[in-house]
PDB file of C-alpha atoms in Angstrom:
ATOM      1  CA  MET Y   1     110.355  97.916 148.507  1.00 89.00           C
ATOM      2  CA  GLU Y   2     111.012  94.852 146.344  1.00 93.00           C
ATOM      3  CA  ILE Y   3     108.536  94.420 143.466  1.00 95.00           C
ATOM      4  CA  TRP Y   4     108.004  91.104 141.688  1.00 97.00           C
ATOM      5  CA  ASP Y   5     106.117  89.860 138.651  1.00 96.00           C
ATOM      6  CA  ALA Y   6     103.259  87.452 139.325  1.00 97.00           C
ATOM      7  CA  TYR Y   7     103.366  84.064 137.582  1.00 95.00           C
ATOM      8  CA  ASP Y   8     100.942  81.234 136.944  1.00 95.00           C
ATOM      9  CA  LYS Y   9     101.889  77.626 137.725  1.00 94.00           C
ATOM     10  CA  ASP Y  10     103.495  77.269 134.270  1.00 94.00           C
ATOM     11  CA  LEU Y  11     105.815  80.262 134.846  1.00 95.00           C
ATOM     12  CA  ASN Y  12     103.882  82.575 132.557  1.00 95.00           C
ATOM     13  CA  ILE Y  13     103.737  86.194 133.704  1.00 96.00           C
ATOM     14  CA  VAL Y  14     100.277  87.248 134.839  1.00 96.00           C
ATOM     15  CA  GLU Y  15      99.827  90.707 133.350  1.00 92.00           C
ATOM     16  CA  ASP Y  16      98.615  93.674 135.409  1.00 91.00           C
ATOM     17  CA  ILE Y  17      99.409  92.054 138.762  1.00 93.00           C
ATOM     18  CA  THR Y  18     102.310  93.213 140.899  1.00 92.00           C
ATOM     19  CA  LEU Y  19     103.587  91.359 143.933  1.00 94.00           C
ATOM     20  CA  ILE Y  20     105.444  93.067 146.760  1.00 93.00           C
ATOM     21  CA  ARG Y  21     107.864  91.323 149.119  1.00 94.00           C
ATOM     22  CA  GLY Y  22     106.267  90.845 152.511  1.00 92.00           C
ATOM     23  CA  GLN Y  23     102.686  90.972 151.257  1.00 95.00           C
ATOM     24  CA  THR Y  24     100.530  87.873 150.909  1.00 94.00           C
ATOM     25  CA  ILE Y  25     100.683  86.284 147.469  1.00 95.00           C
ATOM     26  CA  PRO Y  26      97.151  85.606 146.202  1.00 94.00           C
ATOM     27  CA  GLU Y  27      96.014  81.985 145.807  1.00 93.00           C
ATOM     28  CA  GLY Y  28      97.006  80.527 142.444  1.00 94.00           C
ATOM     29  CA  LEU Y  29      99.814  83.015 141.857  1.00 96.00           C
ATOM     30  CA  PHE Y  30     103.543  82.516 142.297  1.00 96.00           C
ATOM     31  CA  HIS Y  31     106.729  84.535 142.534  1.00 95.00           C
ATOM     32  CA  LEU Y  32     110.013  83.429 140.988  1.00 97.00           C
ATOM     33  CA  VAL Y  33     113.131  82.508 142.949  1.00 95.00           C
ATOM     34  CA  CYS Y  34     116.399  81.499 141.295  1.00 95.00           C
ATOM     35  CA  ASP Y  35     119.034  79.385 143.020  1.00 93.00           C
ATOM     36  CA  ILE Y  36     122.537  78.809 141.690  1.00 95.00           C
ATOM     37  CA  LEU Y  37     124.738  75.886 142.713  1.00 93.00           C
ATOM     38  CA  VAL Y  38     128.393  76.843 142.166  1.00 95.00           C
ATOM     39  CA  LYS Y  39     130.883  74.150 141.183  1.00 95.00           C
ATOM     40  CA  HIS Y  40     134.566  74.901 140.730  1.00 96.00           C
ATOM     41  CA  ILE Y  41     136.378  73.202 137.860  1.00 96.00           C
ATOM     42  CA  ASP Y  42     138.423  71.326 140.496  1.00 97.00           C
ATOM     43  CA  GLY Y  43     135.201  69.523 141.560  1.00 94.00           C
ATOM     44  CA  THR Y  44     134.474  71.404 144.801  1.00 95.00           C
ATOM     45  CA  TYR Y  45     131.236  73.240 145.599  1.00 94.00           C
ATOM     46  CA  LEU Y  46     130.711  76.655 147.147  1.00 96.00           C
ATOM     47  CA  LEU Y  47     128.793  76.968 150.399  1.00 94.00           C
ATOM     48  CA  MET Y  48     127.686  80.373 151.668  1.00 93.00           C
ATOM     49  CA  GLN Y  49     126.875  81.040 155.322  1.00 93.00           C
ATOM     50  CA  ARG Y  50     123.778  83.169 155.901  1.00 90.00           C
ATOM     51  CA  ASP Y  51     124.089  86.362 157.908  1.00 91.00           C
ATOM     52  CA  THR Y  52     122.864  85.852 161.483  1.00 91.00           C
ATOM     53  CA  LYS Y  53     120.298  88.648 161.034  1.00 91.00           C
ATOM     54  CA  LYS Y  54     118.446  86.662 158.328  1.00 87.00           C
ATOM     55  CA  SER Y  55     116.045  83.782 158.818  1.00 84.00           C
ATOM     56  CA  TYR Y  56     118.087  80.593 159.171  1.00 83.00           C
ATOM     57  CA  GLY Y  57     120.975  82.854 160.186  1.00 86.00           C
ATOM     58  CA  GLY Y  58     124.306  81.111 160.536  1.00 89.00           C
ATOM     59  CA  MET Y  59     123.245  78.115 158.447  1.00 88.00           C
ATOM     60  CA  TRP Y  60     124.966  77.164 155.201  1.00 90.00           C
ATOM     61  CA  GLU Y  61     123.458  77.313 151.730  1.00 90.00           C
ATOM     62  CA  ALA Y  62     124.645  75.366 148.715  1.00 87.00           C
ATOM     63  CA  THR Y  63     123.417  78.156 146.508  1.00 85.00           C
ATOM     64  CA  ALA Y  64     123.439  81.830 145.807  1.00 89.00           C
ATOM     65  CA  GLY Y  65     120.029  83.106 144.876  1.00 90.00           C
ATOM     66  CA  GLY Y  66     116.931  85.085 145.538  1.00 92.00           C
ATOM     67  CA  SER Y  67     113.722  86.505 144.141  1.00 95.00           C
ATOM     68  CA  ALA Y  68     113.430  87.783 140.592  1.00 97.00           C
ATOM     69  CA  LEU Y  69     112.678  91.480 140.423  1.00 97.00           C
ATOM     70  CA  ARG Y  70     109.906  92.803 138.207  1.00 96.00           C
ATOM     71  CA  GLY Y  71     110.933  92.478 134.559  1.00 96.00           C
ATOM     72  CA  GLU Y  72     113.761  89.992 135.159  1.00 97.00           C
ATOM     73  CA  THR Y  73     113.912  86.628 133.434  1.00 96.00           C
ATOM     74  CA  SER Y  74     115.039  83.644 135.485  1.00 96.00           C
ATOM     75  CA  LEU Y  75     118.473  83.868 133.843  1.00 97.00           C
ATOM     76  CA  ASP Y  76     118.749  87.625 134.527  1.00 97.00           C
ATOM     77  CA  CYS Y  77     117.843  87.000 138.158  1.00 97.00           C
ATOM     78  CA  ALA Y  78     120.321  84.147 138.520  1.00 97.00           C
ATOM     79  CA  LEU Y  79     123.188  86.135 137.023  1.00 97.00           C
ATOM     80  CA  ARG Y  80     122.426  89.151 139.253  1.00 97.00           C
ATOM     81  CA  GLU Y  81     122.072  87.101 142.437  1.00 95.00           C
ATOM     82  CA  LEU Y  82     125.225  85.105 141.700  1.00 96.00           C
ATOM     83  CA  TYR Y  83     127.229  88.296 141.299  1.00 96.00           C
ATOM     84  CA  GLU Y  84     125.659  90.085 144.298  1.00 94.00           C
ATOM     85  CA  GLU Y  85     126.198  87.180 146.683  1.00 93.00           C
ATOM     86  CA  THR Y  86     129.544  85.798 145.473  1.00 95.00           C
ATOM     87  CA  GLY Y  87     131.195  88.303 143.140  1.00 96.00           C
ATOM     88  CA  ILE Y  88     131.253  85.650 140.402  1.00 97.00           C
ATOM     89  CA  LYS Y  89     130.522  87.004 136.912  1.00 95.00           C
ATOM     90  CA  THR Y  90     129.630  84.587 134.159  1.00 94.00           C
ATOM     91  CA  ASP Y  91     127.478  84.332 131.088  1.00 89.00           C
ATOM     92  CA  LYS Y  92     127.198  80.555 131.324  1.00 89.00           C
ATOM     93  CA  LEU Y  93     124.594  79.036 133.611  1.00 96.00           C
ATOM     94  CA  GLU Y  94     122.843  75.735 133.032  1.00 95.00           C
ATOM     95  CA  GLU Y  95     119.260  75.297 134.198  1.00 94.00           C
ATOM     96  CA  ILE Y  96     119.152  72.045 136.168  1.00 91.00           C
ATOM     97  CA  GLY Y  97     115.638  71.967 137.516  1.00 89.00           C
ATOM     98  CA  ARG Y  98     112.410  73.566 138.613  1.00 92.00           C
ATOM     99  CA  ASP Y  99     110.417  73.090 141.762  1.00 88.00           C
ATOM    100  CA  SER Y 100     107.507  74.838 143.417  1.00 89.00           C
ATOM    101  CA  ASN Y 101     105.648  75.149 146.670  1.00 86.00           C
ATOM    102  CA  SER Y 102     102.425  76.942 147.603  1.00 87.00           C
ATOM    103  CA  ASN Y 103     103.484  80.349 146.208  1.00 94.00           C
ATOM    104  CA  THR Y 104     107.025  80.089 144.847  1.00 95.00           C
ATOM    105  CA  ILE Y 105     108.507  78.636 141.691  1.00 96.00           C
ATOM    106  CA  TYR Y 106     112.210  77.832 142.015  1.00 93.00           C
ATOM    107  CA  VAL Y 107     114.384  77.744 138.912  1.00 95.00           C
ATOM    108  CA  GLU Y 108     117.702  76.088 139.714  1.00 93.00           C
ATOM    109  CA  PHE Y 109     120.949  76.691 137.862  1.00 95.00           C
ATOM    110  CA  LEU Y 110     124.458  75.260 137.887  1.00 94.00           C
ATOM    111  CA  CYS Y 111     127.470  77.548 137.501  1.00 96.00           C
ATOM    112  CA  VAL Y 112     130.778  75.867 136.703  1.00 96.00           C
ATOM    113  CA  THR Y 113     133.581  78.336 137.365  1.00 97.00           C
ATOM    114  CA  ASP Y 114     137.341  78.621 137.273  1.00 96.00           C
ATOM    115  CA  CYS Y 115     137.368  81.683 139.567  1.00 96.00           C
ATOM    116  CA  GLU Y 116     140.105  82.173 142.124  1.00 97.00           C
ATOM    117  CA  LYS Y 117     138.695  80.347 145.119  1.00 97.00           C
ATOM    118  CA  ASP Y 118     139.697  83.099 147.547  1.00 96.00           C
ATOM    119  CA  SER Y 119     138.035  85.816 145.437  1.00 96.00           C
ATOM    120  CA  ILE Y 120     134.483  85.215 146.682  1.00 97.00           C
ATOM    121  CA  LYS Y 121     132.864  88.456 147.829  1.00 96.00           C
ATOM    122  CA  LEU Y 122     130.361  88.393 150.656  1.00 94.00           C
ATOM    123  CA  GLN Y 123     127.197  90.481 150.489  1.00 90.00           C
ATOM    124  CA  PRO Y 124     126.689  92.462 153.710  1.00 92.00           C
ATOM    125  CA  GLY Y 125     123.413  91.536 155.365  1.00 90.00           C
ATOM    126  CA  GLU Y 126     123.119  88.366 153.269  1.00 89.00           C
ATOM    127  CA  THR Y 127     126.258  86.272 153.725  1.00 91.00           C
ATOM    128  CA  MET Y 128     129.025  86.207 156.321  1.00 93.00           C
ATOM    129  CA  ALA Y 129     131.352  83.374 155.289  1.00 95.00           C
ATOM    130  CA  TYR Y 130     132.006  80.865 152.544  1.00 97.00           C
ATOM    131  CA  LYS Y 131     133.836  77.599 152.052  1.00 96.00           C
ATOM    132  CA  TRP Y 132     134.519  75.114 149.288  1.00 97.00           C
ATOM    133  CA  VAL Y 133     133.596  71.474 149.952  1.00 94.00           C
ATOM    134  CA  SER Y 134     133.886  68.190 148.094  1.00 93.00           C
ATOM    135  CA  ARG Y 135     130.879  66.510 146.498  1.00 89.00           C
ATOM    136  CA  SER Y 136     130.815  63.879 149.248  1.00 88.00           C
ATOM    137  CA  GLU Y 137     130.974  66.556 151.969  1.00 90.00           C
ATOM    138  CA  LEU Y 138     128.115  68.417 150.313  1.00 87.00           C
ATOM    139  CA  LEU Y 139     125.957  65.311 150.040  1.00 83.00           C
ATOM    140  CA  SER Y 140     126.665  64.382 153.671  1.00 84.00           C
ATOM    141  CA  LEU Y 141     125.169  67.632 154.971  1.00 81.00           C
ATOM    142  CA  ASN Y 142     121.582  67.543 156.181  1.00 77.00           C
ATOM    143  CA  ALA Y 143     118.799  69.940 157.155  1.00 73.00           C
ATOM    144  CA  GLU Y 144     120.457  70.679 160.502  1.00 76.00           C
ATOM    145  CA  ASN Y 145     123.317  72.489 158.791  1.00 75.00           C
ATOM    146  CA  LEU Y 146     122.297  73.016 155.168  1.00 76.00           C
ATOM    147  CA  ILE Y 147     119.185  74.912 154.066  1.00 76.00           C
ATOM    148  CA  THR Y 148     119.173  73.989 150.404  1.00 67.00           C
ATOM    149  CA  GLU Y 149     119.342  70.195 150.397  1.00 57.00           C
ATOM    150  CA  ARG Y 150     117.092  69.877 147.335  1.00 56.00           C
ATOM    151  CA  ILE Y 151     119.436  71.685 144.946  1.00 62.00           C
ATOM    152  CA  PRO Y 152     122.546  69.477 145.370  1.00 58.00           C
ATOM    153  CA  LYS Y 153     120.389  66.365 145.218  1.00 59.00           C
ATOM    154  CA  GLN Y 154     118.729  67.667 142.026  1.00 59.00           C
ATOM    155  CA  ALA Y 155     122.093  68.480 140.454  1.00 60.00           C
ATOM    156  CA  PHE Y 156     123.548  65.074 141.195  1.00 60.00           C
ATOM    157  CA  LYS Y 157     120.652  63.300 139.455  1.00 55.00           C
ATOM    158  CA  LEU Y 158     121.909  64.699 136.128  1.00 46.00           C
TER     159      LEU Y 158
END
């Protein structure tokens, strides 16, 4: 069972309320999701292919990421998810944006790395392949083959 903190619209923790993955999030409350766009120092971007058993299975994501667990800050969550889904360890992430929908607040980060490009580790049940693409290739992808269009577009506004 995955347990989350509850947040208000301003990303303040709502005390004494626990959210549980799969249960309905009450009106006016939010859970926190962190997404990390990975850019190599050579200018390419990491795409991860979702496991076919997940929703949107087989599609590509321009991020690593997921829900913050109870007690995690957005940075803690981002660092954990980045490592779990890619094997990349860093202590340097730059927040590049925030977005929300009806019950989720997304905090978006950029990771610039000099990792060995063939050292990416896949997370069983989450990811099944990866590839590095140029900025123009990334921007040319659309919703038919890329789930996370908003993050690259947000990053390139900077």
